[in-house]
Amino acid sequence: IFSLIMKGGRFMIPIGLMSLVMVTFVIERSMGMRRDRVMPPPLIDELGDLAANQEAFDPRQAYRICQRNPSAAANVIRSMLVKVGRPQSEIEHAVAEASDREANRLYANVRWLNLAAAVTPLMGLLGTVWGMIRAFHDTTQLPAGRNKADFLAEGIYVALVTTLGGLIVAIPAAIFSHYFEGRVQQMFHEIDELLFSLMPQVERYEGRVRFSPSSLQDKESGDSDGDLEDSSPGGESAVPESEASN
């Protein structure tokens, strides 16, 4: 196999580099898109328990849970929590922007696999075309009496090696690209389901209170109520809407 690769000539060098790119990003995305990194089980479990108890739901507590479990899912949920008390359309817009941002971040390195799948066959084809041109040109330079058919067949055989190499790299790259794309869609579908479970509790605060960003932060002193100036009916401290709008 190594001797066959060497016969492909210098056009096998960029194909070999693209194969390294493919392997690198397949490994990197396999690690970066693990479920426990995108949707940590503690985050899902704690938020699920919090959403199940409507009376005890506290946006500040949910925010601290997200802080303790940094991930793509936590970033999307935090974008919803910082909009607590605002109109539903504003919350949905913030969540949609955060989801797109996190999905693009996860999908960023998958684009290198798309590049490998699209470009590598063209590299192989370019090497094959160049090799065939050389083979036909060299055939015309043969002295009389030489078997041109055998010489031409050998030249074409060598030229086709680059096409084979390009396809060997491109096919796995395309397969992994589609796999990772589907995985991103599946995980963000699950994130959306988690958001829907929290949305009814968030809607209770619409138009009633607004939490200041500092009140949602997890302070080292453990007292996050220092920035709050009033209390909501459920006993949760919150900034009144009239003061938050100022």
mmCIF file of C-alpha atoms in Angstrom, residues 128-142 148-149 151-157 159:
data_model
loop_
_atom_site.group_PDB
_atom_site.id
_atom_site.type_symbol
_atom_site.label_atom_id
_atom_site.label_comp_id
_atom_site.label_asym_id
_atom_site.label_seq_id
_atom_site.Cartn_x
_atom_site.Cartn_y
_atom_site.Cartn_z
ATOM 1 C CA THR A 128 -5.373 11.762 -12.095
ATOM 2 C CA VAL A 129 -5.869 14.263 -14.930
ATOM 3 C CA TRP A 130 -2.296 15.462 -14.583
ATOM 4 C CA GLY A 131 -1.012 11.893 -14.490
ATOM 5 C CA MET A 132 -2.934 10.945 -17.632
ATOM 6 C CA ILE A 133 -1.654 14.007 -19.447
ATOM 7 C CA ARG A 134 1.864 12.986 -18.517
ATOM 8 C CA ALA A 135 1.222 9.392 -19.560
ATOM 9 C CA PHE A 136 -0.051 10.361 -23.010
ATOM 10 C CA HIS A 137 2.726 12.886 -23.455
ATOM 11 C CA ASP A 138 5.408 10.372 -22.509
ATOM 12 C CA THR A 139 3.822 7.826 -24.838
ATOM 13 C CA THR A 140 4.282 10.163 -27.789
ATOM 14 C CA GLN A 141 7.982 10.460 -26.931
ATOM 15 C CA LEU A 142 8.644 6.719 -27.048
ATOM 16 C CA LYS A 148 3.011 2.072 -26.285
ATOM 17 C CA ALA A 149 -0.122 0.298 -25.003
ATOM 18 C CA PHE A 151 3.443 2.060 -21.239
ATOM 19 C CA LEU A 152 0.187 4.005 -21.428
ATOM 20 C CA ALA A 153 -1.643 1.475 -19.227
ATOM 21 C CA GLU A 154 1.031 1.758 -16.567
ATOM 22 C CA GLY A 155 0.830 5.555 -16.643
ATOM 23 C CA ILE A 156 -2.956 5.543 -16.272
ATOM 24 C CA TYR A 157 -2.709 3.011 -13.455
ATOM 25 C CA ALA A 159 -2.509 8.349 -12.253
#
